[in-house]
XYZ file of C-alpha atoms in Angstrom:
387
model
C -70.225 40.604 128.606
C -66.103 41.668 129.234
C -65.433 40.396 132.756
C -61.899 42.322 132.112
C -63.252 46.206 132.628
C -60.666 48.702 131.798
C -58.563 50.158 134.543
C -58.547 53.448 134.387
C -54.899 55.523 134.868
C -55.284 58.567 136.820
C -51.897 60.983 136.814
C -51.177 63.025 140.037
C -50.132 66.469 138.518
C -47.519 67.699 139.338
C -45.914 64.542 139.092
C -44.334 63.621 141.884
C -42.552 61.112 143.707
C -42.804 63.576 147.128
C -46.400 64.231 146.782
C -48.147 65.582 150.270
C -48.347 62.194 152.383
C -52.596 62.660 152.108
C -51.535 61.324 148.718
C -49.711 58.337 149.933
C -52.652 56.063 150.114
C -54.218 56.937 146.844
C -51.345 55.009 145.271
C -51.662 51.587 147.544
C -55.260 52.053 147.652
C -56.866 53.399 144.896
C -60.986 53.305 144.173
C -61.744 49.902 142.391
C -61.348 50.077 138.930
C -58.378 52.388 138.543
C -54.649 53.057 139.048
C -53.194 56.431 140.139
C -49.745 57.070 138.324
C -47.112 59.801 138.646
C -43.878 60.113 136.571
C -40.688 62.004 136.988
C -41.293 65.145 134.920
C -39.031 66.615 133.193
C -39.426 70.049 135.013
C -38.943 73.810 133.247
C -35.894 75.282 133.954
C -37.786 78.142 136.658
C -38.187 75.014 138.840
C -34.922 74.419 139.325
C -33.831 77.837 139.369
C -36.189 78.342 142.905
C -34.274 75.901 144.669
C -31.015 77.786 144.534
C -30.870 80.219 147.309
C -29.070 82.791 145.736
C -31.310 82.999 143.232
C -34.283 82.180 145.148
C -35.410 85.722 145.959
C -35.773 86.826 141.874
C -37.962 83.845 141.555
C -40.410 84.919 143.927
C -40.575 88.054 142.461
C -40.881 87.160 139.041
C -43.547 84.717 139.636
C -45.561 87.485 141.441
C -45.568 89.929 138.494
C -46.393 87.149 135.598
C -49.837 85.062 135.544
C -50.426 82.063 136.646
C -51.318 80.431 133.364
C -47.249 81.353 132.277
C -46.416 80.602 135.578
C -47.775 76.832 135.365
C -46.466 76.255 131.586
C -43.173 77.454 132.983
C -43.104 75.621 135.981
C -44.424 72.089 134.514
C -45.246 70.513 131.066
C -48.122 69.290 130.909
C -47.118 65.440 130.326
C -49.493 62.874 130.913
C -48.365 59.578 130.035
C -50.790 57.962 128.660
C -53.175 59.067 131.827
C -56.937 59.087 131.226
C -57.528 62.036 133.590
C -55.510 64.271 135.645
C -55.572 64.582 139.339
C -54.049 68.170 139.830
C -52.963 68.947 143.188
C -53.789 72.436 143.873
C -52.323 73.825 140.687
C -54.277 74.387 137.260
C -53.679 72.282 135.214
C -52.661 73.958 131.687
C -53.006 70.604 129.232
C -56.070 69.430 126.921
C -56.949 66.285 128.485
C -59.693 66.400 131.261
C -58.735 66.915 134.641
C -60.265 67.263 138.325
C -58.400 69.766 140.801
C -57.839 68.851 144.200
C -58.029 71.209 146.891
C -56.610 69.958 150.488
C -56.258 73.827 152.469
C -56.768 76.836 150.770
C -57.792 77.914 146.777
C -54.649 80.395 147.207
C -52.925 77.429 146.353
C -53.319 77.938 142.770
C -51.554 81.261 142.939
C -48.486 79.709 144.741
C -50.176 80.562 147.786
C -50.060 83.969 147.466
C -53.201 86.054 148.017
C -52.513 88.781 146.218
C -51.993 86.798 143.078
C -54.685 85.105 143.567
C -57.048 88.146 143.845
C -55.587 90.166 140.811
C -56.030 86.638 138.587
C -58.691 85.347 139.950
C -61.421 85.894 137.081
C -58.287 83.981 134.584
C -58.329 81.408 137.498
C -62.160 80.874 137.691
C -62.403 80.713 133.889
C -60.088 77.577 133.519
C -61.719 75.863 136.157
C -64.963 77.066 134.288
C -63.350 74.827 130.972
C -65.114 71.902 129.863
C -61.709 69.910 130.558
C -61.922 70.467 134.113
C -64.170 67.903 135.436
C -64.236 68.124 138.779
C -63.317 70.222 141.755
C -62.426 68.153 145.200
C -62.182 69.651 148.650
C -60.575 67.808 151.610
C -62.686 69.762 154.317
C -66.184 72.422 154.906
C -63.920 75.330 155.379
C -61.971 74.998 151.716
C -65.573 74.129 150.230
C -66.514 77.513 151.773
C -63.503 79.980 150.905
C -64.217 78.118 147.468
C -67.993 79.485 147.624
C -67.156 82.805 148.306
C -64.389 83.410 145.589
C -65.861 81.613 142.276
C -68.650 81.599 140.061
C -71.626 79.489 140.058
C -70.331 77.573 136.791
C -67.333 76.340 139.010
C -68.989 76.009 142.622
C -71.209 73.462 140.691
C -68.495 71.034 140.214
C -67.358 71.260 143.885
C -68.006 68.145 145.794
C -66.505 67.029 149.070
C -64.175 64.339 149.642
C -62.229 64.168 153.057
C -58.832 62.446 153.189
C -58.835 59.046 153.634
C -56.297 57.367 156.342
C -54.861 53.561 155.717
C -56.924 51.116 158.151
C -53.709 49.637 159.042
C -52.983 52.946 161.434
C -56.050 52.735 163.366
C -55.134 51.149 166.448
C -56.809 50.464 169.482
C -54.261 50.756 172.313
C -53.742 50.370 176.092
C -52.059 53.176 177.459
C -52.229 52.669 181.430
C -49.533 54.077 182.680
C -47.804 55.997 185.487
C -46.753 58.829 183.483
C -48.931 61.098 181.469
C -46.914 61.632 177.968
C -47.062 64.735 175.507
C -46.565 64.642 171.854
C -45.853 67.078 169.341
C -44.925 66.851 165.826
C -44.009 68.635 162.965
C -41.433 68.819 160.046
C -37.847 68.105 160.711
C -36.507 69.766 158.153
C -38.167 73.172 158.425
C -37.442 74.940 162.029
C -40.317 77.735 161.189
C -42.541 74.632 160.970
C -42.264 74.894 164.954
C -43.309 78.158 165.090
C -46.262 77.820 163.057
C -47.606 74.018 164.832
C -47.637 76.463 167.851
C -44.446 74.854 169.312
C -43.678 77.667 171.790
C -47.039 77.730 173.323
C -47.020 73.795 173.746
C -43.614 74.446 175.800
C -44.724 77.667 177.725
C -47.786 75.020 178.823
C -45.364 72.009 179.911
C -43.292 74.113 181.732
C -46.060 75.455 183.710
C -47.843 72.184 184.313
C -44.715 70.766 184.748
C -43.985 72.760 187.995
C -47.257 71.070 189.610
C -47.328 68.073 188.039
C -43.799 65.597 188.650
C -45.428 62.605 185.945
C -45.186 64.486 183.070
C -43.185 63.800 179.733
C -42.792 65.864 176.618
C -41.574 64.357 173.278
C -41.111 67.039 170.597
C -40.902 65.470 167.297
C -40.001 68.444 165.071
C -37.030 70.976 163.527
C -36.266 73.309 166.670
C -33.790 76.198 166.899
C -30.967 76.073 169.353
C -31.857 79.239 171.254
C -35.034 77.530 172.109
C -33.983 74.191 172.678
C -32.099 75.716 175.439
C -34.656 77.908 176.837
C -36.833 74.600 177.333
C -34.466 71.902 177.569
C -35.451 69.446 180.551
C -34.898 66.147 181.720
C -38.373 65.544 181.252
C -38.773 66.682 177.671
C -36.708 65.219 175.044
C -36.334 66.431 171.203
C -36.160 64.195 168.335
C -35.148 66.292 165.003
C -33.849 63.077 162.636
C -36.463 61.320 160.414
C -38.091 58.306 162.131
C -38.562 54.941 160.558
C -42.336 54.235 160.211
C -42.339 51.885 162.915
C -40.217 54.345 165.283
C -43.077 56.864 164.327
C -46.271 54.508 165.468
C -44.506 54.553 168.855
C -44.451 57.846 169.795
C -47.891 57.775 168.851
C -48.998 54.639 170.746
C -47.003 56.311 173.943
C -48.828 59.638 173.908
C -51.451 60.457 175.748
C -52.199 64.147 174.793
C -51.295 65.849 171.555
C -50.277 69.159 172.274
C -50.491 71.345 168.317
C -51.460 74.591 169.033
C -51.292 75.102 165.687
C -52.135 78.763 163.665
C -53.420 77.158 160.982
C -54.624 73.824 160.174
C -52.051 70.408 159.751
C -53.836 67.846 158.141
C -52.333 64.501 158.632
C -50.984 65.379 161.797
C -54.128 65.627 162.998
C -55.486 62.775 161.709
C -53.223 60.260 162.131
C -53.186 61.631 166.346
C -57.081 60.320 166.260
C -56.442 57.318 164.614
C -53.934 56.539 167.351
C -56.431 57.654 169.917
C -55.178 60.721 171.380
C -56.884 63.765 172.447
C -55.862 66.700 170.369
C -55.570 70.061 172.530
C -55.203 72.646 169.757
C -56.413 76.710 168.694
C -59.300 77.043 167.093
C -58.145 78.201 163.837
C -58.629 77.130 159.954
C -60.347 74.335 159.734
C -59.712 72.807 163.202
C -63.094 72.209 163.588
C -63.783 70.121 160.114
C -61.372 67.465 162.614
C -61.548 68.249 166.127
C -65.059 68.158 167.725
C -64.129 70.506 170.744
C -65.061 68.875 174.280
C -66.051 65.071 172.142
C -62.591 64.116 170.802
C -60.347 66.909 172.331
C -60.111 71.001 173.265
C -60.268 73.797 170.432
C -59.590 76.985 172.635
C -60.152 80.470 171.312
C -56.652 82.044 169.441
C -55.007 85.496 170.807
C -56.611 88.157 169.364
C -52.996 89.866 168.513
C -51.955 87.240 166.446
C -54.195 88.384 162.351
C -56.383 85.514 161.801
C -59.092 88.089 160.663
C -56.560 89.338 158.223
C -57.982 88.505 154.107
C -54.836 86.650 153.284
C -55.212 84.457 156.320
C -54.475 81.277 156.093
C -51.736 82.433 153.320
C -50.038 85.207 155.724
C -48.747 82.574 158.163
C -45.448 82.626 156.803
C -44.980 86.518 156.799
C -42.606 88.499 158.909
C -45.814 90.218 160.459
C -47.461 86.969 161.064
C -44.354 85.436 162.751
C -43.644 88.022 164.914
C -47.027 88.356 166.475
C -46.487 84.457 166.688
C -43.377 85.229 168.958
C -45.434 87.515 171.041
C -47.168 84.791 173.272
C -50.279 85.783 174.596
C -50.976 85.005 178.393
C -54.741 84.011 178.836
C -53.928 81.366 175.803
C -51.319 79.962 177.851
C -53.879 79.615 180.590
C -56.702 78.611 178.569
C -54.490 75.873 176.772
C -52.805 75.207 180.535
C -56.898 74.460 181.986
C -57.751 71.855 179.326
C -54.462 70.018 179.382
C -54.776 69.718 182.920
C -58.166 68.279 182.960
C -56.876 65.563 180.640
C -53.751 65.094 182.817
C -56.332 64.284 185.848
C -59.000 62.560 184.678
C -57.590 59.352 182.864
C -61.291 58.565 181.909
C -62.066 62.101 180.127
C -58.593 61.091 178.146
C -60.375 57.400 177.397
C -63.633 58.769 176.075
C -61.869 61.200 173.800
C -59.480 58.370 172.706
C -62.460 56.636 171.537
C -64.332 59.271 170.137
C -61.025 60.119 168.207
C -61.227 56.740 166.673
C -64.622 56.914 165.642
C -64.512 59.478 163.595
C -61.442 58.432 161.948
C -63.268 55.265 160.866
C -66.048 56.817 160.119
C -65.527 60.005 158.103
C -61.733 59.422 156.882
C -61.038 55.859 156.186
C -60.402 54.961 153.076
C -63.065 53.273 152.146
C -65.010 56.194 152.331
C -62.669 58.198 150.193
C -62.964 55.772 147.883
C -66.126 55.271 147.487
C -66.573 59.050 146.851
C -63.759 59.830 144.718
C -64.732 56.342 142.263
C -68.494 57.985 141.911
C -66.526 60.805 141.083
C -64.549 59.055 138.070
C -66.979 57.073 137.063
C -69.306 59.973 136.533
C -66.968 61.482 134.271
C -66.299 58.323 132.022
């Protein structure tokens, strides 16, 4: 008997070398028995076309009139190096060799995230996944697994199986945070200032100030892109803004310090989330896509009900969070979530052992449900039921 099995390669598609961080770990820790490659593709000429900005505006609107199988075979060539099988991020996939698709938020991802396009294709998008190539079809979370249900066939719901992202052991940390003050965190991209908007970044400032007038131990660190007009709307000796990229050991700090993540998100954030509860910190957020695959609401932090002004019920929610319509409603802040928000936070603010027991539940379920052991052990009965 070979005591040498083959390792298998498995290429991330699109290859990337800036893949979405849930990626990061696949490549450090991959399941036993195979590697997980990417290479710099050589990339169609469209892609580099939609990063100029003068030019950025005919891109959209050619890629909304074409389909999405010329959209793909424009965008990226379907190299694979030598790979076994493909592991397509959100995207189809439009090679020969077999592939699984991986869906983290939404199945509007394979139309570029754009509902409409995803509607008027969708029977051309639910017969390649139907293909004999395509494996296997991997959701990060219930709610994706659901909006999956409710779009494709039966042929393709079939090879939907469920396997949540997995978070390096090495984060999990179980830390003493007795201290005078009571610290806030939020976080969010540094490079995009409408990531703010979206992470709910205006509400978690409309609920510091308030709480800040009653309570004098309170601290605010906003990790994030913020715009200048609000910075000095909110600025405050108490809450400071940090908008450069942080080493990785700079960013385990402001995450050991906190006490309370304040992401009032209006939609869901994945690792932000998750790497809050592996730190231990209770997570005061909306209840909006897929909080509640993460957050269980009064165990490991606060889901509170979203305004009903802002379209959540609208059919290309979560994909309409970037829209003018969406942002402005967005800008529009709702009183009684202010409040509602303002009453949870404060009952973590005075009751240091409500903020312990959600610390730990927070934990728990990291370990439990998104380590990566358990990723791996799904996603390697995955591969090895294909080979």
């Amino acid at each position: 008997m070979n005591k040498f099995k083959k390792v298998r390669k498995v290429m991330l598609y699109p290859p990337s070398k800036s893949a979405h961080s849930s990626y990061g770990s696949l490549f450090s820790n991959p399941p036993k028995g195979y590697e997980i490659i990417t290479v710099d593709q050589e990339r169609k000429f469209m892609f580099y076309l939609k990063r100029l900005k003068f030019i950025k505006n005919l891109y959209f609107i050619f890629k909304k009139f074409i389909k999405k199988d010329i959209y793909n075979k424009l965008m990226f060539s379907p190299s694979n190096s030598g790979a076994d099988i493909i592991f397509s991020r959100g995207v189809l996939y439009p090679g020969k060799k077999p592939w699984i698709l991986d869906i983290i938020d939404a199945p509007q991802s394979l139309a570029g995230y754009d509902h409409k396009i995803f509607i008027n294709n969708l029977k051309e998008i639910d017969l390649a996944l139907s293909k004999k190539n395509c494996k296997a079809i991997s959701c990060a979370n219930e709610t994706v697994l659901k909006v999956m249900q409710k779009y494709f066939s039966k042929k393709v719901i079939d090879k939907i199986t469920l396997i949540k992202t997995g978070l390096e052991i090495s984060q999990i940390n179980k830390v003493s945070k007795i201290n005078n003050s009571v610290n806030f965190l939020f976080v969010g991209s540094v490079l995009n200032p409408d990531d703010f908007l979206l992470k709910g970044g205006i509400e978690a400032l409309e609920v510091f100030k308030k709480l800040n007038k009653k309570h004098s131990n309170l601290k605010f660190v906003i990790r994030c892109k913020v715009s200048k007009k609000i910075k000095k709307k909110y600025s405050g000796k108490n809450i400071k803004f940090i908008e450069q990229t942080l080493s990785p050991k700079t960013l385990r700090s402001l995450y050991n310090d906190a006490h309370i993540l304040l992401m009032p998100g209006h939609t869901y954030f994945l690792m932000g989330t998750l790497e809050a509860m592996s730190f231990g910190i209770p997570i005061v957020a909306l209840d909006t896509y897929a909080a509640k695959d993460y957050i269980q609401n009064e165990k490991s932090g606060f889901l509170i009900k979203p305004s009903n002004k802002i379209p959540y019920n609208s059919t290309d929610y979560p994909t309409n969070v970037r829209s003018k319509k969406f942002v402005k409603a967005i800008k529009n802040i709702d009183p009684r979530v202010i409040y509602d928000l303002s009453n949870k936070v404060e009952k973590l603010i005075n009751n240091p052992r409500l903020r312990n027991k959600m610390a730990n539940k927070s934990r728990e379920i990291i370990i439990r449900d998104f380590s990566i052991k358990q990723r791996n052990e799904k996603l390697k009965k995955l591969l090895d039921g294909i080979f």
